[in-house]
XYZ file of C-alpha atoms in Angstrom:
732
model
C 40.983 131.297 135.041
C 44.226 131.579 136.979
C 46.140 134.848 137.664
C 48.896 134.107 135.081
C 46.435 133.025 132.499
C 44.314 136.208 133.247
C 47.421 138.377 132.608
C 48.331 136.702 129.396
C 44.763 137.001 128.288
C 44.635 140.702 128.936
C 47.966 141.164 127.210
C 46.499 139.197 124.170
C 43.535 141.558 123.916
C 45.620 144.673 124.321
C 47.140 144.065 120.953
C 43.778 144.800 119.277
C 42.047 148.049 118.371
C 38.498 148.569 119.831
C 36.521 146.966 116.847
C 39.043 144.082 116.546
C 38.700 143.477 120.294
C 34.910 143.418 120.276
C 34.888 141.032 117.318
C 37.241 138.721 119.180
C 35.361 138.928 122.490
C 32.226 137.541 120.931
C 32.507 133.969 121.136
C 29.174 132.444 121.006
C 26.449 132.479 118.357
C 26.776 133.576 114.638
C 29.193 136.477 113.979
C 29.628 138.456 110.923
C 32.993 140.571 110.730
C 33.188 142.887 107.771
C 36.940 143.317 107.502
C 38.070 145.990 104.836
C 41.224 145.636 102.901
C 44.383 145.828 105.194
C 42.155 145.919 108.455
C 43.875 143.030 110.266
C 41.386 140.233 109.604
C 43.926 137.550 110.083
C 44.955 138.854 113.276
C 41.241 138.901 114.447
C 40.681 135.260 113.243
C 43.984 133.925 115.048
C 43.173 135.959 118.134
C 39.696 134.761 118.162
C 40.967 131.144 118.138
C 43.420 131.944 120.911
C 40.639 133.676 122.965
C 38.236 130.571 122.518
C 40.967 128.273 123.902
C 42.241 130.550 126.545
C 38.844 131.370 127.950
C 37.944 127.453 128.123
C 35.109 127.903 125.850
C 36.870 125.348 123.445
C 39.612 123.071 123.005
C 41.694 123.063 119.763
C 40.006 119.835 118.678
C 36.624 121.701 118.740
C 37.601 124.319 116.249
C 37.827 124.213 112.444
C 39.109 127.359 110.502
C 38.658 127.466 106.699
C 40.404 129.586 104.304
C 40.929 129.885 100.490
C 44.579 129.778 100.128
C 47.452 127.598 101.573
C 49.431 130.803 102.318
C 46.483 132.134 104.421
C 45.961 128.789 106.214
C 49.894 128.525 106.987
C 50.020 131.880 108.304
C 46.943 131.287 110.536
C 48.285 128.211 111.846
C 51.636 129.718 112.609
C 50.141 132.736 114.415
C 47.876 130.544 116.671
C 50.855 128.262 117.520
C 52.874 131.361 118.613
C 49.820 132.568 120.780
C 48.834 129.103 122.085
C 51.923 126.989 121.725
C 50.049 123.631 122.881
C 47.213 124.148 120.410
C 48.741 120.940 118.662
C 47.605 119.096 115.624
C 44.012 118.400 116.775
C 42.703 121.719 115.318
C 41.592 121.678 111.780
C 43.115 124.701 109.970
C 43.369 124.687 106.276
C 41.723 125.397 102.917
C 38.161 124.355 102.005
C 39.630 121.955 99.477
C 42.189 120.297 101.853
C 39.732 120.059 104.690
C 36.813 118.740 102.849
C 39.250 116.207 101.228
C 40.320 115.167 104.637
C 36.740 114.493 105.448
C 36.070 112.470 102.261
C 38.943 110.282 102.739
C 37.666 109.318 106.011
C 34.179 108.684 104.614
C 34.925 107.744 100.984
C 33.510 104.332 101.039
C 30.044 105.595 101.881
C 29.858 107.501 98.586
C 31.391 104.791 96.327
C 35.072 105.642 96.367
C 38.113 104.283 98.416
C 40.102 106.289 100.681
C 43.051 106.403 98.239
C 41.306 108.355 95.433
C 43.305 110.638 93.161
C 42.632 114.338 92.851
C 42.554 115.214 89.200
C 43.840 118.661 88.043
C 42.841 120.609 84.986
C 45.039 118.535 82.570
C 43.775 115.197 83.991
C 40.172 116.567 83.615
C 40.888 117.525 80.010
C 42.448 114.371 79.183
C 39.457 112.378 80.522
C 36.974 114.615 78.789
C 38.815 114.240 75.460
C 38.534 110.492 75.824
C 34.824 110.668 76.427
C 34.330 113.083 73.594
C 36.150 110.589 71.278
C 34.001 107.712 72.528
C 30.912 109.672 72.002
C 31.988 111.107 68.426
C 31.674 114.611 69.762
C 34.062 116.756 67.783
C 36.933 118.551 69.788
C 37.119 121.156 66.934
C 33.492 122.028 67.207
C 33.390 121.626 71.086
C 36.302 122.845 73.020
C 37.254 120.346 75.853
C 38.302 123.380 78.081
C 34.922 125.098 77.702
C 33.219 121.689 78.409
C 35.246 121.262 81.678
C 34.430 124.942 82.522
C 30.619 124.256 82.069
C 30.731 121.043 84.052
C 32.611 122.959 86.850
C 30.071 125.730 86.946
C 27.147 123.182 86.972
C 28.872 121.387 89.865
C 29.520 124.596 92.083
C 25.836 125.469 91.356
C 24.815 122.072 92.679
C 23.370 120.992 89.354
C 23.957 117.217 88.651
C 24.065 115.536 85.133
C 20.477 114.598 85.130
C 19.329 118.159 86.040
C 21.708 119.737 83.423
C 20.392 117.223 80.745
C 16.856 118.598 81.277
C 18.012 122.104 80.807
C 20.213 121.376 77.738
C 18.192 123.420 75.164
C 20.756 123.657 72.325
C 23.599 121.513 70.614
C 26.387 122.904 72.801
C 24.661 122.297 75.973
C 23.490 118.767 74.777
C 27.194 118.022 74.139
C 28.207 119.116 77.597
C 25.465 116.988 79.145
C 26.434 113.966 77.388
C 30.065 114.471 78.496
C 29.011 115.462 82.046
C 27.128 112.106 82.564
C 29.995 109.976 81.304
C 32.542 112.153 83.093
C 31.034 111.623 86.574
C 30.717 107.816 85.780
C 34.236 107.579 84.621
C 35.659 109.425 87.571
C 33.926 106.766 89.954
C 35.351 103.993 87.948
C 38.707 105.570 88.091
C 38.412 106.392 91.756
C 39.154 110.026 91.237
C 37.645 113.269 92.035
C 38.340 116.814 90.668
C 38.740 120.005 92.576
C 34.935 120.770 92.385
C 34.012 117.198 93.740
C 36.068 118.161 96.906
C 33.490 120.832 97.579
C 30.357 119.141 96.298
C 30.710 115.595 97.604
C 30.428 116.604 101.423
C 27.139 117.925 100.411
C 26.143 114.457 99.084
C 27.722 112.767 102.110
C 25.856 114.759 104.628
C 22.518 114.415 102.671
C 22.934 110.654 102.682
C 24.214 110.074 106.066
C 22.592 112.303 108.695
C 24.801 110.585 111.411
C 27.975 111.402 109.799
C 26.916 115.170 109.550
C 25.963 114.953 113.270
C 29.353 113.668 113.843
C 31.029 116.591 112.383
C 28.708 119.027 113.891
C 29.773 117.721 117.305
C 33.266 117.501 116.339
C 33.523 121.168 115.040
C 31.479 123.204 117.613
C 33.251 126.398 116.552
C 33.503 127.297 112.782
C 35.674 130.172 111.515
C 35.596 131.262 107.913
C 37.969 133.454 106.087
C 36.903 135.360 102.827
C 33.274 134.385 103.335
C 32.428 136.567 100.280
C 34.329 134.189 97.909
C 32.196 130.983 98.984
C 30.049 129.217 96.286
C 26.857 127.427 96.672
C 28.358 124.130 97.845
C 30.730 125.629 100.386
C 27.738 127.748 101.702
C 25.530 124.601 102.037
C 28.325 122.489 103.856
C 28.849 125.437 106.251
C 25.098 125.813 106.883
C 25.052 121.990 107.718
C 27.986 122.157 110.008
C 26.597 125.116 112.057
C 23.210 123.955 112.255
C 23.502 122.342 115.580
C 25.436 124.924 117.651
C 25.237 128.050 115.458
C 28.671 129.022 116.510
C 29.902 130.379 113.143
C 32.055 133.292 112.630
C 32.642 134.399 109.127
C 35.106 137.187 108.172
C 35.020 138.893 104.635
C 34.657 141.925 102.656
C 31.713 142.209 100.091
C 33.860 144.813 98.241
C 36.474 142.194 97.546
C 34.276 139.382 95.977
C 36.013 138.861 92.672
C 35.377 135.256 91.928
C 31.769 135.109 90.585
C 33.171 133.647 87.304
C 34.167 130.460 89.143
C 30.872 130.173 91.167
C 31.383 132.637 94.172
C 28.315 134.248 95.253
C 28.619 137.676 97.056
C 24.936 137.355 98.223
C 26.429 134.706 100.751
C 27.914 137.473 102.852
C 25.235 139.998 102.017
C 22.419 137.825 103.122
C 24.208 136.419 106.246
C 22.050 138.263 108.564
C 19.156 136.951 107.024
C 20.512 133.369 107.429
C 21.324 134.017 111.009
C 19.020 136.748 112.252
C 20.449 136.909 115.724
C 23.994 137.325 114.420
C 26.318 139.904 115.823
C 27.934 142.319 113.323
C 31.343 144.252 113.517
C 33.206 146.448 111.033
C 36.821 146.578 110.743
C 37.476 149.891 109.074
C 40.823 150.975 110.256
C 43.326 150.254 107.490
C 46.927 149.654 108.439
C 48.280 149.400 104.772
C 47.706 152.148 102.557
C 47.759 155.997 102.375
C 44.659 158.195 102.686
C 44.905 158.937 98.866
C 44.867 155.320 97.794
C 42.021 154.393 100.236
C 39.951 157.684 99.031
C 40.423 156.641 95.433
C 39.443 153.055 95.787
C 36.335 154.031 97.945
C 35.212 156.652 95.540
C 35.065 153.986 92.799
C 33.472 151.025 94.719
C 30.860 153.087 96.096
C 29.269 153.129 92.603
C 28.196 149.597 93.283
C 24.805 148.790 94.656
C 25.317 145.442 96.020
C 27.357 146.248 99.082
C 27.283 147.112 102.704
C 28.032 150.732 103.572
C 31.410 151.105 104.965
C 34.572 153.339 104.722
C 38.059 152.582 105.404
C 40.252 155.095 107.269
C 43.951 155.102 108.256
C 46.099 157.073 110.948
C 48.591 157.619 108.120
C 48.798 161.492 107.599
C 51.193 161.631 104.683
C 51.598 160.078 101.344
C 51.557 160.903 97.680
C 48.429 161.213 95.330
C 47.660 158.317 92.936
C 49.139 158.855 89.600
C 47.072 158.415 86.465
C 49.406 157.926 83.477
C 48.315 158.024 79.725
C 50.556 156.597 77.118
C 50.432 156.030 73.407
C 50.452 152.204 73.264
C 51.341 149.017 75.384
C 54.928 149.355 74.395
C 55.265 152.720 75.853
C 53.313 151.767 78.804
C 55.869 149.029 79.448
C 58.769 151.321 78.961
C 57.379 154.003 81.316
C 56.690 151.491 83.981
C 60.307 150.117 83.728
C 61.727 153.667 83.719
C 59.783 154.421 86.918
C 60.856 151.327 88.672
C 64.487 151.856 87.633
C 64.390 155.413 88.708
C 63.045 154.429 92.312
C 65.537 151.507 92.646
C 68.443 153.895 91.777
C 67.437 156.218 94.713
C 68.661 153.118 96.886
C 65.408 153.235 99.172
C 63.709 150.189 97.377
C 64.422 146.847 96.238
C 62.826 145.304 92.974
C 60.812 143.117 95.427
C 58.829 146.156 96.409
C 57.173 146.568 92.982
C 54.226 144.685 91.568
C 52.423 145.243 88.193
C 48.911 143.982 88.122
C 46.973 143.513 84.985
C 43.454 142.040 83.971
C 44.493 139.250 81.640
C 47.704 137.198 81.376
C 48.358 138.284 77.784
C 49.253 141.640 79.005
C 52.435 140.483 80.472
C 54.323 140.046 77.163
C 55.044 143.652 76.505
C 56.031 144.123 80.247
C 58.420 141.104 80.062
C 60.012 142.536 77.003
C 60.710 145.765 78.922
C 62.292 144.070 81.949
C 64.398 141.735 79.694
C 65.765 144.840 77.704
C 66.734 146.603 81.012
C 68.053 143.431 82.741
C 65.584 144.000 85.544
C 64.680 140.619 87.366
C 61.002 139.754 87.433
C 58.677 136.801 88.459
C 55.480 135.909 86.862
C 52.910 134.633 89.333
C 50.805 132.198 87.399
C 53.193 131.029 84.836
C 54.055 127.251 84.534
C 53.975 126.007 88.110
C 56.832 123.622 89.398
C 54.189 120.678 89.657
C 52.849 121.244 86.175
C 56.257 120.675 84.387
C 56.276 117.701 82.132
C 59.037 115.933 83.905
C 57.349 116.412 87.239
C 53.913 115.263 86.037
C 55.545 112.169 84.669
C 57.100 111.099 87.948
C 53.866 112.225 89.825
C 51.866 109.912 87.534
C 53.837 106.853 88.575
C 53.429 107.761 92.266
C 49.729 108.280 91.784
C 49.320 104.936 90.064
C 51.010 103.289 92.943
C 48.559 104.873 95.462
C 45.476 104.562 93.228
C 45.795 101.569 90.834
C 42.500 102.425 89.326
C 43.944 105.810 87.947
C 43.823 104.935 84.337
C 44.632 108.564 83.229
C 47.845 108.319 85.082
C 48.654 105.039 83.733
C 48.079 105.966 80.056
C 50.518 108.918 80.725
C 53.555 106.806 81.793
C 52.855 103.363 80.110
C 55.228 104.438 77.486
C 57.524 106.764 79.625
C 60.409 105.939 79.579
C 59.810 104.663 75.948
C 58.821 101.144 75.917
C 57.443 100.807 72.387
C 53.839 100.875 73.432
C 51.643 102.904 71.038
C 47.960 104.218 70.743
C 46.837 101.101 69.105
C 48.073 98.770 71.842
C 46.572 101.216 74.564
C 43.250 101.060 72.683
C 43.229 97.327 72.734
C 43.950 97.002 76.376
C 41.243 99.579 77.115
C 38.628 97.610 75.131
C 39.472 94.397 76.931
C 39.446 96.076 80.234
C 35.982 97.309 79.627
C 34.726 94.128 78.180
C 35.926 92.092 81.296
C 34.937 95.028 83.705
C 38.204 95.502 85.115
C 40.862 98.275 85.518
C 43.333 98.844 82.960
C 46.217 97.847 85.259
C 44.330 94.468 86.096
C 44.004 93.900 82.321
C 47.850 93.942 81.991
C 47.894 90.685 83.839
C 45.940 89.236 80.969
C 47.792 90.400 77.785
C 48.185 86.663 76.596
C 44.456 86.650 76.132
C 44.512 89.757 74.081
C 44.390 89.378 70.328
C 46.597 91.391 67.971
C 49.314 91.939 70.596
C 52.881 91.113 69.391
C 54.958 88.898 71.608
C 57.609 91.595 72.363
C 54.878 94.194 73.160
C 53.128 91.700 75.537
C 56.413 91.112 77.386
C 56.990 94.825 77.828
C 53.494 95.160 79.238
C 54.067 92.240 81.651
C 57.303 93.941 82.824
C 55.659 97.276 83.378
C 52.645 95.531 85.360
C 55.549 93.793 87.490
C 57.238 97.069 88.022
C 54.059 98.764 89.374
C 53.017 95.644 91.432
C 56.598 95.575 93.069
C 56.477 99.344 94.116
C 52.893 98.986 95.423
C 54.196 96.155 97.660
C 56.834 98.584 99.001
C 54.385 101.561 99.742
C 54.011 100.742 103.419
C 57.485 99.297 103.889
C 59.710 102.423 102.963
C 59.340 106.073 103.307
C 57.892 108.121 100.425
C 61.267 109.790 99.769
C 63.056 106.317 99.566
C 60.332 104.763 97.463
C 60.412 107.780 94.924
C 64.168 107.867 94.801
C 64.494 104.155 94.117
C 61.724 104.258 91.400
C 63.402 107.173 89.586
C 66.697 105.176 89.751
C 65.197 102.057 88.369
C 63.463 103.923 85.681
C 66.611 105.533 84.588
C 65.053 109.035 84.218
C 68.030 110.938 85.607
C 70.331 108.652 83.617
C 68.423 109.490 80.462
C 68.597 113.311 80.992
C 72.336 112.899 81.517
C 72.881 111.097 78.215
C 70.722 113.788 76.360
C 73.420 116.315 77.497
C 71.385 119.418 76.709
C 70.496 122.674 78.578
C 66.821 121.536 78.615
C 67.530 117.982 79.869
C 69.970 119.447 82.663
C 67.058 121.712 83.787
C 64.678 118.662 83.841
C 67.122 116.897 85.842
C 67.281 119.502 88.333
C 63.586 119.682 88.610
C 63.382 115.963 89.341
C 65.921 116.286 92.041
C 63.911 119.354 93.429
C 60.970 116.883 93.472
C 62.824 114.426 95.589
C 63.852 117.109 97.935
C 60.385 118.336 98.307
C 59.277 114.674 99.249
C 62.184 114.643 101.720
C 61.074 117.868 103.354
C 57.498 116.730 103.552
C 58.406 113.705 105.284
C 60.252 115.721 108.042
C 57.181 117.853 108.814
C 54.028 115.947 107.782
C 51.498 114.820 110.373
C 50.943 111.817 108.106
C 54.090 110.700 106.313
C 52.458 108.729 103.415
C 52.878 108.977 99.643
C 49.018 109.596 99.455
C 49.329 112.606 101.832
C 52.270 114.120 99.945
C 50.298 113.713 96.604
C 47.186 115.313 98.136
C 49.141 118.480 99.263
C 50.710 118.652 95.672
C 47.439 118.457 94.032
C 46.118 121.502 95.907
C 49.198 123.635 95.288
C 48.414 127.046 94.060
C 50.191 129.774 92.281
C 50.963 131.851 95.370
C 52.465 128.605 97.157
C 55.223 128.602 94.610
C 55.837 132.312 94.756
C 58.776 133.472 96.609
C 57.738 136.828 98.285
C 61.470 137.416 99.502
C 62.930 137.287 95.977
C 64.456 140.517 94.869
C 62.448 140.720 91.760
C 59.537 142.716 90.314
C 56.350 140.744 90.565
C 53.939 140.538 87.679
C 50.520 138.977 88.208
C 46.726 139.205 87.391
C 44.690 141.442 89.690
C 42.900 138.069 90.846
C 46.148 136.647 91.884
C 47.088 139.620 93.888
C 44.196 139.369 96.273
C 45.482 139.142 99.938
C 48.857 140.487 98.992
C 50.468 143.956 99.609
C 53.344 145.831 97.908
C 55.039 149.249 98.649
C 54.426 150.337 94.999
C 51.948 149.034 92.619
C 51.322 149.675 88.908
C 47.919 148.652 87.352
C 48.242 148.384 83.630
C 45.681 148.558 80.831
C 42.805 150.604 82.428
C 40.813 150.809 79.199
C 37.243 149.937 78.246
C 36.956 146.504 76.948
C 40.055 145.385 78.830
C 39.369 146.603 82.258
C 36.461 146.448 82.631
C 36.288 143.543 80.198
C 34.066 143.907 77.447
C 31.932 140.817 78.126
C 31.184 142.292 81.527
C 29.824 145.728 80.213
C 26.300 144.464 79.604
C 25.682 142.674 82.765
C 25.195 144.847 85.955
C 26.462 142.150 88.346
C 29.552 141.341 86.090
C 30.350 145.093 85.888
C 30.167 145.514 89.675
C 32.560 142.650 89.982
C 34.909 144.425 87.660
C 34.600 147.409 89.880
C 35.287 145.344 92.990
C 38.412 144.062 91.178
C 39.666 147.542 90.663
C 38.959 147.978 94.422
C 41.104 145.138 95.181
C 43.918 145.984 92.889
C 44.126 149.627 94.200
C 44.151 148.410 97.925
C 47.291 146.258 97.362
C 49.436 149.412 97.277
C 50.975 150.713 100.571
C 52.938 153.812 99.578
C 52.489 154.255 95.863
C 49.809 153.681 93.163
C 50.063 154.104 89.400
C 47.152 153.805 86.978
C 48.100 153.357 83.411
C 45.939 153.544 80.251
C 46.974 153.481 76.678
C 45.340 155.290 73.700
C 46.114 152.398 71.557
C 46.303 148.897 72.195
C 46.545 145.905 69.855
C 43.856 143.398 70.935
C 42.057 141.107 68.354
C 43.296 143.382 65.577
C 41.833 146.654 67.055
C 44.143 149.566 67.836
C 42.198 152.554 69.125
C 41.282 152.404 72.820
C 39.453 154.444 75.357
C 40.036 155.409 79.033
C 38.432 152.979 81.582
C 35.052 154.166 83.252
C 36.853 153.482 86.488
C 39.297 156.272 85.759
C 36.381 158.479 85.148
C 34.645 157.566 88.304
C 37.546 158.433 90.781
C 37.474 161.375 92.909
C 39.878 163.820 91.409
C 41.266 165.145 94.663
C 43.037 161.835 95.188
C 44.850 161.731 91.849
C 47.429 163.578 89.760
C 47.901 162.981 85.913
C 50.719 162.514 83.825
C 50.984 161.851 80.034
C 53.936 160.333 78.105
C 56.062 162.508 75.827
C 54.347 160.827 72.841
C 50.886 161.963 73.754
C 52.251 165.549 74.727
C 53.828 165.846 71.367
C 50.769 164.573 69.465
C 48.703 167.167 71.296
C 51.127 169.919 70.328
C 51.071 168.757 66.688
C 47.331 168.726 66.820
C 47.054 172.404 67.981
C 49.383 173.369 65.210
C 47.826 171.458 62.458
C 44.146 171.835 63.064
C 43.234 171.697 59.283
C 44.451 168.163 58.998
C 41.646 165.991 59.747
C 43.558 162.789 59.338
C 45.604 163.530 62.451
C 44.392 161.342 65.448
C 42.964 163.569 68.035
C 43.948 163.146 71.708
C 41.035 164.830 73.433
C 38.807 163.715 76.285
C 36.900 160.563 75.020
C 33.641 161.847 76.479
C 30.630 161.943 73.818
C 28.320 163.839 75.913
C 28.412 166.673 73.412
C 27.621 164.548 70.349
C 24.021 164.348 69.492
C 22.599 160.884 68.492
C 19.292 160.488 66.952
C 16.756 157.524 66.425
C 17.585 155.720 63.206
C 21.209 157.002 63.016
C 23.820 154.425 61.880
C 26.728 153.982 64.079
C 29.821 151.698 64.506
C 31.038 150.224 67.863
C 34.620 149.043 68.455
C 33.453 145.433 69.598
C 29.851 145.142 68.289
C 30.220 146.517 64.910
C 27.569 148.506 62.821
C 24.169 149.077 64.108
C 21.046 151.323 64.313
C 20.016 153.675 67.087
C 16.552 152.470 68.407
C 16.028 154.934 71.372
C 17.929 157.701 73.237
C 17.276 158.276 76.966
C 18.575 161.176 78.716
C 20.194 160.485 82.061
C 22.193 162.204 84.904
C 24.992 159.440 84.452
C 24.987 160.106 80.776
C 22.497 159.405 78.018
C 21.536 155.756 77.461
C 21.264 154.376 74.019
C 19.563 151.124 72.675
C 21.379 150.190 69.544
C 20.419 147.161 67.281
C 23.650 145.858 66.117
C 23.755 143.979 62.858
C 25.822 140.907 64.031
C 24.865 140.653 67.961
C 21.411 142.333 68.227
C 20.352 144.850 70.824
C 22.636 146.263 73.407
C 22.049 149.157 75.882
C 24.825 151.386 76.129
C 25.783 154.487 78.280
C 26.958 157.266 76.175
C 30.036 158.465 77.832
C 31.626 155.103 77.721
C 30.064 153.855 74.321
C 32.674 155.224 72.002
C 30.359 155.184 69.019
C 31.297 156.359 65.601
C 28.570 157.962 63.571
C 28.355 156.508 60.046
């Protein structure tokens, strides 16, 4: 290492704290970095890559770095380029989905696909599943296509194929899923398409079938870095184990306290058992937090330590000041929204903050409605992360369907979407006839359009329109490799007359759609300027892997509204968490499963640690959900260490308490007291009512330091085990 390089190297390492520096310096062998919220994990990952290259241990092409979001991947790529300007395009940095898709496009023919396969989104999946359900006479009224899609996704992520799923289908609902799952996989292959889960699962299949291919990628990626390892599922875990098996140079960064995606297959045990998988691994803890105040960190830590499945760690900060966390009790969701809006308005009027400094986090999307109403009334700008994405708008999906069909002529789902767009007078009966002919002749739907004269029952005018449509697709497929993606898309849109049609409609809605299509053309043009591979297929792959955060402008001067899950990895000066009530946060379906409840607690930790300066925790005494009104304080608010919080109550609550003290004889008055039921005596055989489970009979009462535990046999849902302080049982 030369003198100049050594000096640069020393400057590089001087930017890190002691724990970060130790983690960066350990280059060889398996490494586990436990990085708490706001502890600089992205810096450690990027400096580690720079150190690998600067030390001569690796070249950029020897390294693969995997993340979960395009935002994180882009940030990592930019930081590495600043540290090592000549790192070039040979280093693979990206999301699991994008990098695995890259491998699959290279090796697609080995597993029965062509390299131009289409990546199906949730809408495409659902359309295909509905078709399969109709073919198998499975009622979409009895069995939800969305639920079937979710069941198939969970099975794939658990590495359970259609045959194995079939053997475990022990009830009609699972049998319906098994039937659809089998046909769904067969149809995907016929359509030359993969869904998001396939992008993670198919590499497993590839490596199992072709050991030499696996060895090629093991040699290609001698150093593996993984961000957010706690969020990996079984398929991702397997691929990483296979890739690292030869050299064992795998460095994973994560925080078990931030594992919040079990519902989509993530397995926190992957990080908890890393030391078991790699007994010789080096372990480092990043516990210095650069984001939040001591009170915010203390509150979050006091709750998450109630979990059993976790590494022992405690974040600390050099910040000495900061306000206590504010817990606010309100009458209902309308008052919750009004108080949040009032607090934001008051802060904004001081002139020290912009609207972009505020974020409101909630457990489910439905909570945003009352908040949106509040912001609209006050004229405060806001952005919802997780609303309709740009690429999910109808006019955009219609154009993308044309482009997808040009790249993958076997994509019948896209073809059926646009065969009558713009209107050509081609209806469902005609489509069914073509479909039947294509299956009978064992050809694709598009190929069948070249044989319309052989199909019975087609009117001459309809046949002519189909022939013209097939000719249009053929013409633009020939142009694929002759003109740029931007020019091809622009010419196609012009020939279809899409913008002309919007102009003729002359409505506000059509003007918006026209602007959206023009924005799509601009996106294709911008892609052409920066893409490593300037092809339509590459653009479509990028679009298919866009997430909510990719379309969110974090520089906008607007309040951000998002779910707690969507907020992961972000930070805001002021954060409000709304709806901290039992049954909402934690969700009612999580309360009876210890692992689900621990995940809800981790979600509270994640939400709390998004705040830099101020954190407000709101709960409502009443909230209209499923016809229910009365609600109860979340157990998480009862678990916080009180030294980190201050409490506020709305004027409505305060007034109700004053009235209650004045009119004690009126038993009909709702009582606003502490919701704990510790002082209520429950006996075996007593009849009770639960807010969610209905009426039931107490079977047993077991005293406990954390609150008495009851087993209640509910009339409708059977036996449930409840912890008394949180059960909110009414004695009948």
